[in-house]
């Protein structure tokens, strides 16, 4: 439960910022350009957190080694909560000028550094230490937090957008979810600290499975497998932002409807995704995690070829796109964590898994909304599927390469 609460708090922060990147920051921070350009600038700042994340891992692994797991989690969640709540106090560009752009960028980098420190390593370890035939189920459990965070963030923004005037929303309404994010982080901190002192957690630490190592040494020892592990879930992580952030920007910029309706559609589709995450555990235990990820990559590749244009199909088209996309996302995301963790040397497994996670988000998701919006605004909605297709191809290549290396090692 502590793992799910912790992941939900991280992703709530994440999605509060992501939604604000579409409906708030283009007008608040970039009013000097047209809405499309403002959203592109906003998505560029959005990507800064993913660039900062590996540096955060480096920083907080050092804190972990010298001061312990509790100090690391406390510092990381404090930085995350502080960076998030500070965004709520941002003035408008009309009040402060271009300084507000730099302030937003700095706070976004702070969020990214903090996410690097909140990594607890339990998602891949749960899968590795699961009973035989139950790895898929145990790997799925921590992933539930992501969709729970999305549902709460989307519902909160939908409530304020639907019940406040535009003036009130841009004056104070959009700030409230960022305050909520700080409160949720406090709850997550205590939940994780309680988890960190359990006998099971202590045993994992003493066995070396949760022992932090210097990042440079880890890259030198495990660099090849870290790279393969980062590209193995690329299709999933690309789809993650293609279904959660980009569609909202398209609807907001290129249709006449308010974002409230689409956020409600997103909440409903995310519940379908939750069910799919549970299903992924059952399916993976029957056919294997690698085979499920490979099949998901093929399905995502097919989806990328025809589905994006559904966003231009009104309520029905948007609903079909979101429900199908979230089902695909739930099945693949449910098994995306730590697919190659067992290949890491036990000494470096904890740090290598953290870096793998960082690079997977950076390569697969960090630039997805920006790339999709640029492609679709210049070449039409079908072109946005190109980013998804590239991610699916990378996943299939990485899984194939990983399989060949395993066969070579065993032969």
Coordinates of N, CA and C in Angstrom, one line a residue, residues 253-405:
X253 N -6.8 23.4 -28.1 CA -6.3 24.4 -29.2 C -7.1 24.4 -30.5
X254 N -7.6 23.2 -30.8 CA -8.1 23.0 -32.2 C -9.6 22.7 -32.3
X255 N -10.3 22.7 -31.1 CA -11.7 22.5 -31.1 C -12.4 23.6 -30.3
X256 N -13.7 23.7 -30.4 CA -14.4 24.8 -29.8 C -14.8 24.4 -28.4
X257 N -14.6 23.2 -28.0 CA -15.1 22.7 -26.7 C -14.2 23.1 -25.5
X258 N -14.7 23.3 -24.4 CA -13.9 23.6 -23.2 C -13.3 22.3 -22.7
X259 N -12.2 22.4 -22.1 CA -11.4 21.2 -21.6 C -12.1 20.4 -20.6
X260 N -13.2 20.9 -20.0 CA -13.9 20.2 -18.9 C -14.4 18.9 -19.3
X261 N -15.1 18.9 -20.5 CA -15.7 17.6 -21.0 C -14.6 16.6 -21.3
X262 N -13.5 17.1 -21.9 CA -12.4 16.1 -22.2 C -11.8 15.5 -20.9
X263 N -11.6 16.3 -19.9 CA -11.1 15.8 -18.7 C -12.0 14.8 -18.0
X264 N -13.3 15.0 -18.2 CA -14.2 14.0 -17.7 C -14.1 12.7 -18.5
X265 N -13.9 12.8 -19.8 CA -13.7 11.6 -20.6 C -12.4 10.9 -20.2
X266 N -11.4 11.7 -19.9 CA -10.1 11.2 -19.4 C -10.2 10.4 -18.1
X267 N -11.0 10.9 -17.2 CA -11.2 10.2 -15.9 C -11.9 8.9 -16.2
X268 N -12.9 8.9 -17.0 CA -13.6 7.6 -17.3 C -12.7 6.6 -17.9
X269 N -11.9 7.1 -18.9 CA -11.0 6.2 -19.6 C -9.9 5.7 -18.7
X270 N -9.5 6.5 -17.8 CA -8.4 6.1 -16.8 C -8.9 5.0 -15.9
X271 N -10.2 5.0 -15.6 CA -10.7 3.8 -14.8 C -10.6 2.5 -15.7
X272 N -10.9 2.6 -17.0 CA -10.7 1.5 -17.8 C -9.2 1.1 -17.8
X273 N -8.3 2.1 -17.8 CA -6.9 1.7 -17.7 C -6.5 1.0 -16.4
X274 N -7.2 1.4 -15.3 CA -6.9 0.7 -14.0 C -7.3 -0.8 -14.1
X275 N -8.4 -1.0 -14.7 CA -8.9 -2.4 -14.9 C -7.8 -3.2 -15.8
X276 N -7.3 -2.5 -16.8 CA -6.4 -3.1 -17.7 C -5.0 -3.4 -17.0
X277 N -4.7 -2.5 -16.0 CA -3.4 -2.7 -15.3 C -3.6 -4.0 -14.5
X278 N -4.7 -4.2 -13.8 CA -5.0 -5.5 -13.1 C -4.9 -6.7 -14.1
X279 N -5.6 -6.5 -15.3 CA -5.6 -7.6 -16.3 C -4.1 -7.9 -16.7
X280 N -3.3 -6.9 -16.8 CA -1.9 -7.2 -17.2 C -1.2 -8.2 -16.3
X281 N -1.5 -8.1 -15.0 CA -0.8 -9.0 -14.1 C -1.3 -10.5 -14.4
X282 N -2.5 -10.6 -14.6 CA -3.1 -12.0 -14.9 C -2.5 -12.5 -16.3
X283 N -2.5 -11.6 -17.3 CA -2.0 -12.0 -18.6 C -0.5 -12.3 -18.6
X284 N 0.2 -11.5 -17.9 CA 1.7 -11.7 -17.9 C 2.1 -13.0 -17.2
X285 N 1.3 -13.4 -16.1 CA 1.6 -14.6 -15.5 C 1.2 -15.8 -16.3
X286 N 0.5 -15.6 -17.3 CA 0.1 -16.8 -18.2 C 1.0 -16.9 -19.4
X287 N 1.4 -15.7 -20.0 CA 2.2 -15.8 -21.2 C 3.6 -15.2 -21.1
X288 N 3.9 -14.6 -19.9 CA 5.2 -14.0 -19.7 C 5.2 -12.5 -19.9
X289 N 6.0 -11.8 -19.1 CA 6.1 -10.3 -19.2 C 6.7 -9.8 -20.5
X290 N 7.7 -10.5 -20.9 CA 8.4 -10.1 -22.2 C 7.5 -10.2 -23.3
X291 N 6.8 -11.3 -23.4 CA 5.8 -11.6 -24.5 C 4.7 -10.6 -24.5
X292 N 4.2 -10.2 -23.3 CA 3.1 -9.2 -23.2 C 3.6 -7.9 -23.7
X293 N 4.8 -7.5 -23.3 CA 5.3 -6.2 -23.7 C 5.5 -6.1 -25.2
X294 N 6.0 -7.2 -25.8 CA 6.2 -7.3 -27.2 C 4.9 -7.2 -27.9
X295 N 3.9 -7.9 -27.4 CA 2.6 -7.9 -28.1 C 1.9 -6.5 -27.9
X296 N 2.2 -5.9 -26.8 CA 1.7 -4.5 -26.6 C 2.3 -3.5 -27.5
X297 N 3.6 -3.7 -27.8 CA 4.3 -2.8 -28.7 C 3.7 -2.9 -30.1
X298 N 3.4 -4.1 -30.5 CA 2.8 -4.3 -31.8 C 1.4 -3.7 -31.9
X299 N 0.6 -3.8 -30.8 CA -0.7 -3.2 -30.8 C -0.6 -1.7 -30.8
X300 N 0.4 -1.1 -30.1 CA 0.6 0.3 -30.0 C 1.0 0.8 -31.4
X301 N 1.9 0.0 -32.1 CA 2.3 0.4 -33.5 C 1.0 0.5 -34.4
X302 N 0.2 -0.5 -34.3 CA -1.1 -0.5 -35.1 C -1.9 0.7 -34.7
X303 N -2.1 0.9 -33.4 CA -2.9 2.0 -32.9 C -2.4 3.3 -33.4
X304 N -1.1 3.5 -33.5 CA -0.5 4.8 -33.9 C -0.8 5.1 -35.4
X305 N -1.1 4.1 -36.2 CA -1.4 4.3 -37.6 C -2.8 4.8 -37.9
X306 N -3.7 4.6 -37.0 CA -5.1 5.1 -37.4 C -5.8 5.8 -36.3
X307 N -5.4 5.7 -35.0 CA -6.2 6.2 -33.9 C -6.1 7.7 -33.7
X308 N -5.0 8.4 -33.9 CA -5.0 9.8 -33.5 C -6.1 10.6 -34.2
X309 N -6.4 10.3 -35.4 CA -7.5 11.1 -36.1 C -8.8 11.0 -35.4
X310 N -9.0 10.1 -34.5 CA -10.3 10.0 -33.8 C -10.5 11.2 -32.9
X311 N -9.4 11.9 -32.6 CA -9.5 13.1 -31.7 C -10.3 14.2 -32.4
X312 N -10.4 14.1 -33.7 CA -11.1 15.1 -34.5 C -12.5 14.7 -34.7
X313 N -13.0 13.6 -34.1 CA -14.3 13.0 -34.3 C -15.3 13.4 -33.3
X314 N -15.1 14.5 -32.6 CA -16.1 14.9 -31.6 C -16.1 14.0 -30.4
X315 N -17.3 14.1 -29.6 CA -17.3 13.3 -28.4 C -17.1 11.8 -28.5
X316 N -17.8 11.2 -29.6 CA -17.6 9.8 -29.8 C -16.2 9.4 -30.2
X317 N -15.6 10.2 -31.1 CA -14.3 9.9 -31.5 C -13.3 10.0 -30.4
X318 N -13.4 11.1 -29.6 CA -12.5 11.3 -28.4 C -12.7 10.2 -27.4
X319 N -13.9 9.7 -27.2 CA -14.1 8.7 -26.2 C -13.5 7.4 -26.7
X320 N -13.7 7.0 -27.9 CA -13.1 5.8 -28.5 C -11.6 5.8 -28.4
X321 N -11.0 7.0 -28.8 CA -9.6 7.1 -28.7 C -9.1 6.9 -27.3
X322 N -9.7 7.6 -26.4 CA -9.2 7.6 -25.0 C -9.4 6.2 -24.3
X323 N -10.5 5.6 -24.5 CA -10.8 4.3 -23.9 C -9.8 3.2 -24.5
X324 N -9.7 3.1 -25.8 CA -8.8 2.2 -26.4 C -7.3 2.4 -26.0
X325 N -6.9 3.7 -26.0 CA -5.6 4.1 -25.6 C -5.3 3.7 -24.2
X326 N -6.2 3.9 -23.3 CA -6.0 3.6 -21.9 C -6.0 2.1 -21.6
X327 N -6.7 1.4 -22.4 CA -6.7 -0.1 -22.2 C -5.3 -0.6 -22.6
X328 N -4.8 -0.1 -23.8 CA -3.5 -0.4 -24.2 C -2.4 0.0 -23.2
X329 N -2.6 1.2 -22.7 CA -1.6 1.7 -21.8 C -1.6 0.9 -20.5
X330 N -2.8 0.6 -20.0 CA -2.9 -0.2 -18.7 C -2.2 -1.6 -18.9
X331 N -2.4 -2.2 -20.0 CA -1.9 -3.6 -20.2 C -0.3 -3.5 -20.3
X332 N 0.2 -2.5 -21.0 CA 1.6 -2.4 -21.2 C 2.3 -1.7 -20.0
X333 N 1.7 -0.7 -19.5 CA 2.3 0.0 -18.4 C 2.4 -0.8 -17.1
X334 N 1.4 -1.7 -17.0 CA 1.3 -2.6 -15.8 C 2.5 -3.5 -15.7
X335 N 3.2 -3.7 -16.8 CA 4.4 -4.6 -16.8 C 5.7 -4.0 -17.3
X336 N 5.7 -2.6 -17.3 CA 6.8 -1.9 -17.9 C 8.0 -1.7 -16.9
X337 N 7.8 -2.0 -15.6 CA 8.8 -1.7 -14.7 C 9.8 -2.8 -14.5
X338 N 11.1 -2.5 -14.6 CA 12.1 -3.5 -14.3 C 12.2 -4.7 -15.1
X339 N 11.9 -4.7 -16.4 CA 11.9 -5.9 -17.2 C 13.2 -6.5 -17.3
X340 N 14.3 -5.8 -17.1 CA 15.6 -6.4 -17.2 C 16.4 -6.3 -15.9
X341 N 15.6 -6.0 -14.8 CA 16.3 -5.8 -13.5 C 17.1 -7.0 -13.0
X342 N 16.6 -8.2 -13.4 CA 17.2 -9.4 -12.9 C 18.6 -9.6 -13.5
X343 N 18.9 -8.9 -14.6 CA 20.2 -9.0 -15.3 C 21.2 -8.1 -14.6
X344 N 20.8 -7.2 -13.8 CA 21.8 -6.3 -13.1 C 22.5 -7.1 -12.0
X345 N 23.8 -6.8 -11.9 CA 24.6 -7.4 -10.8 C 23.9 -6.9 -9.4
X346 N 23.7 -7.8 -8.5 CA 23.0 -7.5 -7.3 C 23.5 -6.2 -6.6
X347 N 24.8 -6.0 -6.6 CA 25.4 -4.9 -6.0 C 24.9 -3.6 -6.6
X348 N 24.7 -3.6 -7.9 CA 24.3 -2.3 -8.6 C 22.9 -2.3 -9.0
X349 N 22.1 -3.3 -8.6 CA 20.7 -3.4 -9.1 C 19.8 -2.2 -8.7
X350 N 20.0 -1.7 -7.5 CA 19.1 -0.6 -7.0 C 19.4 0.6 -7.8
X351 N 20.6 1.0 -7.9 CA 21.0 2.3 -8.7 C 20.7 2.1 -10.2
X352 N 21.1 0.9 -10.7 CA 20.9 0.7 -12.1 C 19.4 0.7 -12.5
X353 N 18.5 0.2 -11.6 CA 17.1 0.2 -11.9 C 16.6 1.6 -11.9
X354 N 17.1 2.5 -11.0 CA 16.7 3.9 -10.9 C 17.1 4.6 -12.2
X355 N 18.3 4.4 -12.6 CA 18.8 5.1 -13.9 C 18.0 4.6 -15.1
X356 N 17.7 3.3 -15.1 CA 16.9 2.7 -16.2 C 15.6 3.4 -16.3
X357 N 14.9 3.6 -15.1 CA 13.6 4.3 -15.1 C 13.8 5.7 -15.5
X358 N 14.8 6.4 -15.1 CA 15.0 7.8 -15.5 C 15.1 7.9 -17.0
X359 N 16.0 7.1 -17.6 CA 16.2 7.2 -19.0 C 15.0 6.8 -19.9
X360 N 14.3 5.8 -19.3 CA 13.1 5.4 -20.1 C 12.1 6.5 -20.1
X361 N 11.9 7.3 -19.0 CA 11.0 8.4 -19.0 C 11.5 9.5 -19.9
X362 N 12.8 9.7 -19.9 CA 13.4 10.8 -20.7 C 13.2 10.5 -22.2
X363 N 13.6 9.3 -22.6 CA 13.6 9.0 -24.0 C 12.2 8.8 -24.5
X364 N 11.3 8.2 -23.7 CA 10.0 7.8 -24.2 C 9.0 8.8 -24.0
X365 N 9.0 9.6 -22.9 CA 7.9 10.4 -22.5 C 8.2 11.9 -22.4
X366 N 9.5 12.2 -22.1 CA 9.8 13.6 -21.8 C 9.4 14.6 -22.9
X367 N 9.6 14.2 -24.2 CA 9.4 15.1 -25.3 C 8.1 14.7 -26.1
X368 N 7.4 13.7 -25.6 CA 6.2 13.2 -26.4 C 5.2 14.3 -26.6
X369 N 4.7 15.0 -25.6 CA 3.7 16.0 -25.9 C 4.2 17.1 -26.9
X370 N 5.5 17.5 -26.7 CA 6.0 18.5 -27.6 C 6.1 18.0 -29.0
X371 N 6.7 16.8 -29.2 CA 6.8 16.2 -30.5 C 5.5 16.0 -31.2
X372 N 4.5 15.5 -30.4 CA 3.2 15.2 -31.0 C 2.5 16.5 -31.4
X373 N 2.6 17.5 -30.6 CA 1.9 18.8 -30.9 C 2.6 19.4 -32.1
X374 N 3.9 19.4 -32.2 CA 4.6 20.0 -33.4 C 4.2 19.2 -34.7
X375 N 4.2 17.9 -34.6 CA 3.9 17.1 -35.8 C 2.4 17.3 -36.2
X376 N 1.5 17.3 -35.3 CA 0.1 17.4 -35.6 C -0.3 18.8 -36.1
X377 N 0.4 19.8 -35.5 CA 0.0 21.2 -35.9 C 0.6 21.5 -37.3
X378 N 1.6 20.8 -37.7 CA 2.2 21.1 -39.0 C 1.7 20.1 -40.1
X379 N 1.5 18.9 -39.7 CA 1.2 17.9 -40.7 C -0.2 17.1 -40.5
X380 N -0.9 17.5 -39.5 CA -2.2 16.9 -39.2 C -2.1 15.8 -38.2
X381 N -3.2 15.5 -37.6 CA -3.3 14.5 -36.5 C -2.6 13.2 -36.8
X382 N -2.8 12.6 -38.0 CA -2.1 11.3 -38.2 C -0.6 11.3 -38.0
X383 N 0.0 12.5 -38.2 CA 1.5 12.6 -38.1 C 1.9 12.4 -36.7
X384 N 1.0 12.7 -35.7 CA 1.4 12.5 -34.3 C 1.6 11.0 -34.0
X385 N 1.0 10.2 -34.7 CA 1.3 8.7 -34.5 C 2.7 8.3 -34.8
X386 N 3.4 9.1 -35.5 CA 4.8 8.8 -35.9 C 5.7 8.6 -34.6
X387 N 5.4 9.5 -33.6 CA 6.2 9.4 -32.4 C 5.9 8.0 -31.7
X388 N 4.6 7.7 -31.7 CA 4.2 6.4 -31.1 C 4.9 5.2 -31.8
X389 N 4.9 5.3 -33.1 CA 5.4 4.2 -33.9 C 6.9 4.1 -33.6
X390 N 7.6 5.2 -33.5 CA 9.1 5.1 -33.3 C 9.3 4.4 -31.9
X391 N 8.5 4.7 -30.9 CA 8.6 4.1 -29.6 C 8.3 2.6 -29.7
X392 N 7.3 2.2 -30.4 CA 7.0 0.8 -30.6 C 8.2 0.0 -31.2
X393 N 8.8 0.6 -32.2 CA 9.9 0.0 -32.9 C 11.1 -0.2 -31.9
X394 N 11.4 0.9 -31.2 CA 12.5 0.8 -30.2 C 12.2 -0.3 -29.2
X395 N 11.0 -0.5 -28.7 CA 10.6 -1.5 -27.7 C 10.9 -2.9 -28.3
X396 N 10.4 -3.1 -29.5 CA 10.6 -4.4 -30.2 C 12.1 -4.8 -30.4
X397 N 12.9 -3.8 -30.8 CA 14.3 -4.0 -31.0 C 15.0 -4.3 -29.7
X398 N 14.6 -3.5 -28.6 CA 15.3 -3.7 -27.3 C 14.9 -5.1 -26.7
X399 N 13.7 -5.5 -26.8 CA 13.3 -6.8 -26.3 C 14.0 -7.9 -27.1
X400 N 14.1 -7.8 -28.4 CA 14.8 -8.8 -29.2 C 16.2 -8.9 -28.8
X401 N 16.9 -7.7 -28.7 CA 18.3 -7.7 -28.3 C 18.5 -8.3 -26.9
X402 N 17.6 -8.0 -26.0 CA 17.7 -8.5 -24.6 C 17.6 -10.0 -24.6
X403 N 16.7 -10.5 -25.5 CA 16.5 -12.0 -25.6 C 17.7 -12.7 -26.1
X404 N 18.3 -12.1 -27.2 CA 19.5 -12.7 -27.8 C 20.6 -12.7 -26.8
X405 N 20.8 -11.6 -26.0 CA 21.9 -11.6 -25.0 C 21.7 -12.7 -24.0

